[in-house]
mmCIF file of C-alpha atoms and ligand atoms in Angstrom:
data_model
loop_
_atom_site.group_PDB
_atom_site.id
_atom_site.type_symbol
_atom_site.label_atom_id
_atom_site.label_comp_id
_atom_site.label_asym_id
_atom_site.label_seq_id
_atom_site.Cartn_x
_atom_site.Cartn_y
_atom_site.Cartn_z
ATOM 1 C CA MET A 146 0.000 0.000 0.000
ATOM 2 C CA ALA A 147 1.333 3.476 -0.851
ATOM 3 C CA ALA A 148 2.465 5.698 2.049
ATOM 4 C CA TRP A 149 -0.185 8.154 3.213
ATOM 5 C CA SER A 150 0.469 11.753 2.202
ATOM 6 C CA PRO A 151 -0.957 14.860 3.961
ATOM 7 C CA LEU A 152 -2.188 15.873 0.514
ATOM 8 C CA GLU A 153 -4.613 12.973 0.792
ATOM 9 C CA TRP A 154 -6.348 14.644 3.734
ATOM 10 C CA PRO A 155 -9.987 14.854 2.566
ATOM 11 C CA VAL A 156 -10.577 18.468 3.575
ATOM 12 C CA LEU A 157 -7.410 19.518 1.777
ATOM 13 C CA ARG A 158 -8.447 17.547 -1.275
ATOM 14 C CA GLN A 159 -11.815 19.266 -1.270
ATOM 15 C CA VAL A 160 -10.091 22.645 -1.365
ATOM 16 C CA LEU A 161 -7.376 21.694 -3.854
ATOM 17 C CA THR A 162 -9.682 19.940 -6.350
ATOM 18 C CA GLY A 163 -12.479 22.485 -6.124
ATOM 19 C CA ASP A 164 -14.841 19.734 -4.972
ATOM 20 C CA ARG A 165 -16.169 21.842 -2.068
ATOM 21 C CA THR A 166 -19.108 19.614 -1.205
ATOM 22 C CA GLY A 167 -16.983 16.456 -1.151
ATOM 23 C CA ARG A 168 -19.156 14.536 -3.584
ATOM 24 C CA GLY A 169 -16.746 14.165 -6.497
ATOM 25 C CA ALA A 170 -13.005 13.741 -7.071
ATOM 26 C CA ALA A 171 -12.114 14.735 -3.476
ATOM 27 C CA VAL A 172 -13.703 11.622 -2.009
ATOM 28 C CA GLN A 173 -12.360 9.114 -4.508
ATOM 29 C CA SER A 174 -9.903 6.602 -3.119
ATOM 30 C CA ALA A 175 -6.638 5.879 -4.922
ATOM 31 C CA ARG A 176 -8.051 2.489 -5.898
ATOM 32 C CA THR A 177 -11.201 4.016 -7.374
ATOM 33 C CA ARG A 178 -9.102 6.447 -9.406
ATOM 34 C CA GLN A 179 -7.211 3.515 -10.938
ATOM 35 C CA ILE A 180 -10.351 1.681 -12.017
ATOM 36 C CA GLU A 181 -11.102 1.943 -15.709
ATOM 37 C CA SER A 182 -14.522 1.288 -17.189
ATOM 38 C CA ARG A 183 -14.801 -1.870 -19.314
ATOM 39 C CA ASN A 184 -16.487 0.341 -21.910
ATOM 40 C CA ALA A 185 -13.296 2.391 -22.238
ATOM 41 C CA THR A 186 -11.267 -0.655 -23.290
ATOM 42 C CA ALA A 187 -13.774 -1.804 -25.969
ATOM 43 C CA ASP A 188 -12.710 -1.496 -29.593
ATOM 44 C CA ARG A 189 -16.274 -1.349 -30.957
ATOM 45 C CA VAL A 190 -19.907 -1.051 -29.872
ATOM 46 C CA VAL A 191 -22.779 -2.993 -31.438
ATOM 47 C CA GLN A 192 -26.462 -2.117 -31.028
ATOM 48 C CA SER A 193 -28.626 -5.054 -30.052
ATOM 49 C CA VAL A 194 -31.846 -6.049 -28.285
ATOM 50 C CA CYS A 195 -32.053 -7.712 -24.873
ATOM 51 C CA PRO A 196 -32.807 -11.431 -25.382
ATOM 52 C CA PHE A 197 -34.533 -12.010 -22.050
ATOM 53 C CA CYS A 198 -38.105 -10.860 -22.522
ATOM 54 C CA ALA A 199 -40.646 -9.516 -24.979
ATOM 55 C CA VAL A 200 -40.172 -5.878 -23.907
ATOM 56 C CA GLY A 201 -37.182 -5.776 -26.258
ATOM 57 C CA CYS A 202 -35.051 -3.146 -24.520
ATOM 58 C CA GLY A 203 -32.212 -1.704 -26.603
ATOM 59 C CA GLN A 204 -28.664 -2.662 -25.684
ATOM 60 C CA LYS A 205 -25.192 -1.468 -26.485
ATOM 61 C CA VAL A 206 -22.789 -4.391 -26.647
ATOM 62 C CA TYR A 207 -19.164 -3.460 -26.021
ATOM 63 C CA VAL A 208 -16.680 -5.732 -27.781
ATOM 64 C CA LYS A 209 -12.940 -6.120 -27.395
ATOM 65 C CA ASP A 210 -10.923 -8.554 -29.526
ATOM 66 C CA ASP A 211 -14.215 -10.092 -30.765
ATOM 67 C CA LYS A 212 -15.307 -10.833 -27.202
ATOM 68 C CA VAL A 213 -18.237 -9.211 -25.402
ATOM 69 C CA VAL A 214 -16.863 -7.255 -22.428
ATOM 70 C CA GLN A 215 -19.900 -5.256 -21.323
ATOM 71 C CA ILE A 216 -23.572 -4.719 -22.173
ATOM 72 C CA GLU A 217 -25.442 -1.539 -21.253
ATOM 73 C CA GLY A 218 -28.748 0.148 -22.036
ATOM 74 C CA ASP A 219 -29.032 2.004 -25.332
ATOM 75 C CA PRO A 220 -30.174 5.627 -24.869
ATOM 76 C CA ASP A 221 -31.226 5.687 -28.558
ATOM 77 C CA SER A 222 -33.858 2.961 -28.019
ATOM 78 C CA PRO A 223 -37.372 4.476 -28.097
ATOM 79 C CA ILE A 224 -38.569 1.496 -26.027
ATOM 80 C CA SER A 225 -36.214 1.623 -23.062
ATOM 81 C CA ARG A 226 -34.335 4.935 -23.477
ATOM 82 C CA GLY A 227 -31.111 3.617 -21.985
ATOM 83 C CA ARG A 228 -32.621 1.544 -19.207
ATOM 84 C CA LEU A 229 -32.241 -2.173 -18.506
ATOM 85 C CA CYS A 230 -33.823 -4.175 -15.700
ATOM 86 C CA PRO A 231 -31.538 -6.351 -13.508
ATOM 87 C CA LYS A 232 -31.859 -9.279 -15.910
ATOM 88 C CA GLY A 233 -30.984 -7.181 -18.935
ATOM 89 C CA SER A 234 -28.108 -5.574 -17.032
ATOM 90 C CA SER A 235 -26.607 -9.008 -16.406
ATOM 91 C CA SER A 236 -26.675 -10.071 -20.078
ATOM 92 C CA GLU A 237 -22.873 -10.021 -20.227
ATOM 93 C CA GLN A 238 -22.860 -12.921 -17.781
ATOM 94 C CA LEU A 239 -25.253 -14.797 -20.043
ATOM 95 C CA VAL A 240 -22.761 -14.495 -22.909
ATOM 96 C CA ASN A 241 -19.567 -15.224 -20.996
ATOM 97 C CA ASN A 242 -20.787 -17.625 -18.328
ATOM 98 C CA PRO A 243 -18.346 -20.588 -18.165
ATOM 99 C CA LEU A 244 -21.340 -22.868 -17.460
ATOM 100 C CA ARG A 245 -23.062 -21.860 -20.694
ATOM 101 C CA GLN A 246 -24.000 -24.852 -22.815
ATOM 102 C CA THR A 247 -22.542 -24.539 -26.283
ATOM 103 C CA LYS A 248 -23.169 -28.102 -27.471
ATOM 104 C CA ILE A 249 -26.362 -30.008 -28.163
ATOM 105 C CA ARG A 250 -26.948 -32.407 -25.286
ATOM 106 C CA TYR A 251 -29.112 -35.518 -25.486
ATOM 107 C CA ARG A 252 -30.277 -37.996 -22.893
ATOM 108 C CA ALA A 253 -31.765 -41.068 -24.533
ATOM 109 C CA PRO A 254 -34.836 -42.767 -23.019
ATOM 110 C CA HIS A 255 -33.853 -44.644 -19.820
ATOM 111 C CA ALA A 256 -30.265 -43.360 -20.044
ATOM 112 C CA THR A 257 -28.695 -41.859 -16.940
ATOM 113 C CA GLU A 258 -26.062 -39.805 -18.767
ATOM 114 C CA TRP A 259 -26.202 -36.968 -21.286
ATOM 115 C CA THR A 260 -24.265 -37.237 -24.531
ATOM 116 C CA ASP A 261 -23.266 -34.721 -27.207
ATOM 117 C CA LEU A 262 -25.088 -34.690 -30.540
ATOM 118 C CA ASP A 263 -24.055 -33.005 -33.760
ATOM 119 C CA ARG A 264 -26.563 -30.493 -35.098
ATOM 120 C CA ASP A 265 -27.637 -32.382 -38.234
ATOM 121 C CA THR A 266 -28.405 -35.500 -36.218
ATOM 122 C CA ALA A 267 -30.380 -33.485 -33.647
ATOM 123 C CA ILE A 268 -32.425 -31.688 -36.326
ATOM 124 C CA ASP A 269 -33.176 -34.987 -38.080
ATOM 125 C CA MET A 270 -34.325 -36.518 -34.782
ATOM 126 C CA ILE A 271 -36.600 -33.557 -34.057
ATOM 127 C CA ALA A 272 -38.072 -33.664 -37.591
ATOM 128 C CA ASP A 273 -38.714 -37.423 -37.341
ATOM 129 C CA ARG A 274 -40.506 -37.023 -34.018
ATOM 130 C CA PHE A 275 -42.493 -34.032 -35.243
ATOM 131 C CA LEU A 276 -43.750 -35.903 -38.309
ATOM 132 C CA ALA A 277 -44.555 -39.050 -36.330
ATOM 133 C CA ALA A 278 -46.486 -37.088 -33.679
ATOM 134 C CA ARG A 279 -48.371 -35.181 -36.375
ATOM 135 C CA ARG A 280 -49.335 -38.388 -38.158
ATOM 136 C CA HIS A 281 -50.218 -40.219 -34.968
ATOM 137 C CA GLY A 282 -52.488 -37.408 -33.702
ATOM 138 C CA TRP A 283 -54.118 -36.569 -37.051
ATOM 139 C CA GLN A 284 -57.912 -36.074 -37.162
ATOM 140 C CA ASP A 285 -59.422 -35.852 -40.611
ATOM 141 C CA HIS A 286 -63.153 -35.742 -39.726
ATOM 142 C CA ASP A 287 -65.270 -35.571 -36.594
ATOM 143 C CA GLU A 288 -67.923 -38.155 -35.694
ATOM 144 C CA HIS A 289 -70.468 -36.393 -37.961
ATOM 145 C CA GLY A 290 -68.169 -36.465 -40.960
ATOM 146 C CA ARG A 291 -67.354 -32.786 -40.772
ATOM 147 C CA PRO A 292 -63.800 -31.963 -41.883
ATOM 148 C CA LEU A 293 -61.257 -31.193 -39.171
ATOM 149 C CA ARG A 294 -57.896 -31.669 -40.890
ATOM 150 C CA ARG A 295 -55.905 -31.064 -37.719
ATOM 151 C CA THR A 296 -53.435 -32.846 -35.474
ATOM 152 C CA MET A 297 -53.785 -33.219 -31.731
ATOM 153 C CA GLY A 298 -50.306 -34.725 -31.512
ATOM 154 C CA ILE A 299 -48.388 -31.434 -31.460
ATOM 155 C CA ALA A 300 -48.584 -28.436 -29.168
ATOM 156 C CA SER A 301 -46.326 -25.389 -29.010
ATOM 157 C CA LEU A 302 -45.565 -23.312 -25.930
ATOM 158 C CA GLY A 303 -43.261 -20.378 -26.589
ATOM 159 C CA GLY A 304 -41.227 -18.543 -23.976
ATOM 160 C CA ALA A 305 -40.875 -14.841 -23.307
ATOM 161 C CA THR A 306 -37.455 -14.741 -24.928
ATOM 162 C CA LEU A 307 -39.086 -15.216 -28.334
ATOM 163 C CA ASP A 308 -39.513 -12.006 -30.274
ATOM 164 C CA ASN A 309 -42.378 -10.998 -32.594
ATOM 165 C CA GLU A 310 -40.698 -12.342 -35.719
ATOM 166 C CA GLU A 311 -39.966 -15.725 -34.146
ATOM 167 C CA ASN A 312 -43.521 -16.004 -32.816
ATOM 168 C CA TYR A 313 -44.887 -15.125 -36.253
ATOM 169 C CA LEU A 314 -42.844 -17.908 -37.886
ATOM 170 C CA ILE A 315 -43.698 -20.441 -35.172
ATOM 171 C CA LYS A 316 -47.417 -19.705 -35.559
ATOM 172 C CA LYS A 317 -47.156 -20.055 -39.344
ATOM 173 C CA LEU A 318 -45.220 -23.338 -39.131
ATOM 174 C CA PHE A 319 -47.394 -25.035 -36.533
ATOM 175 C CA THR A 320 -50.675 -23.889 -38.089
ATOM 176 C CA ALA A 321 -49.521 -25.108 -41.516
ATOM 177 C CA ALA A 322 -48.698 -28.470 -39.911
ATOM 178 C CA GLY A 323 -52.254 -28.714 -38.557
ATOM 179 C CA ALA A 324 -51.579 -27.959 -34.888
ATOM 180 C CA ILE A 325 -54.189 -25.966 -33.004
ATOM 181 C CA GLN A 326 -52.625 -25.729 -29.531
ATOM 182 C CA ILE A 327 -50.187 -22.868 -30.049
ATOM 183 C CA GLU A 328 -49.505 -20.767 -26.977
ATOM 184 C CA ASN A 329 -46.983 -18.355 -25.562
ATOM 185 C CA GLN A 330 -45.943 -17.743 -21.997
ATOM 186 C CA ALA A 331 -46.604 -14.015 -22.389
ATOM 187 C CA ARG A 332 -50.261 -14.695 -23.277
ATOM 188 C CA ILE A 333 -50.795 -17.263 -20.552
HETATM 189 S S1 LIG B 1137 -35.445 -8.567 -19.467
HETATM 190 FE FE1 LIG B 1137 -35.438 -6.469 -18.676
HETATM 191 S S2 LIG B 1137 -33.923 -5.383 -19.915
HETATM 192 FE FE2 LIG B 1137 -34.425 -7.307 -21.004
HETATM 193 S S3 LIG B 1137 -36.062 -6.736 -22.454
HETATM 194 FE FE3 LIG B 1137 -37.048 -7.459 -20.554
HETATM 195 S S4 LIG B 1137 -37.417 -5.581 -19.321
HETATM 196 FE FE4 LIG B 1137 -35.899 -5.085 -20.918
#
């Protein structure tokens, strides 16, 4: 620790720095003065939208060496005008969390362990199950012969992290497939 100097006496600092009320530079510790904002070290800033909920607050993503170093509210957003709630403010931890899953994980029926799957295999498995469930739950007519042309084998429940465009596409896809139970957490 550096030796204490009389010049560090708070009252003297208030006089010398012009911070008469002691609410600015005069009351900063040496350690605080050495701290540099993560924003200051970023080499670029990218505008984005918070992924957590349907409010869609604007974000400024600070990037250094192609790595996200900080995320803050975007004052240019007409929705949030620079504000983020605690979840949105912690988005940087969502990106850089060492526990973040970056691989597709699969636990087979009756298995006790998870295994990694490559993306093509996972998509094929999902498509196979989707088609089988659609076929299995298909209803062509009701008991009076009236046309139904729907499947009761598929339901969709979206989460609040889905945005308008994703919800639009999900609704289109599932309705075209004949599903009628299409819901979203925000509506429930
Ligand atoms: S989680 Fe918070 S910051 Fe993110 S969009 Fe919703 S209200 Fe905005």
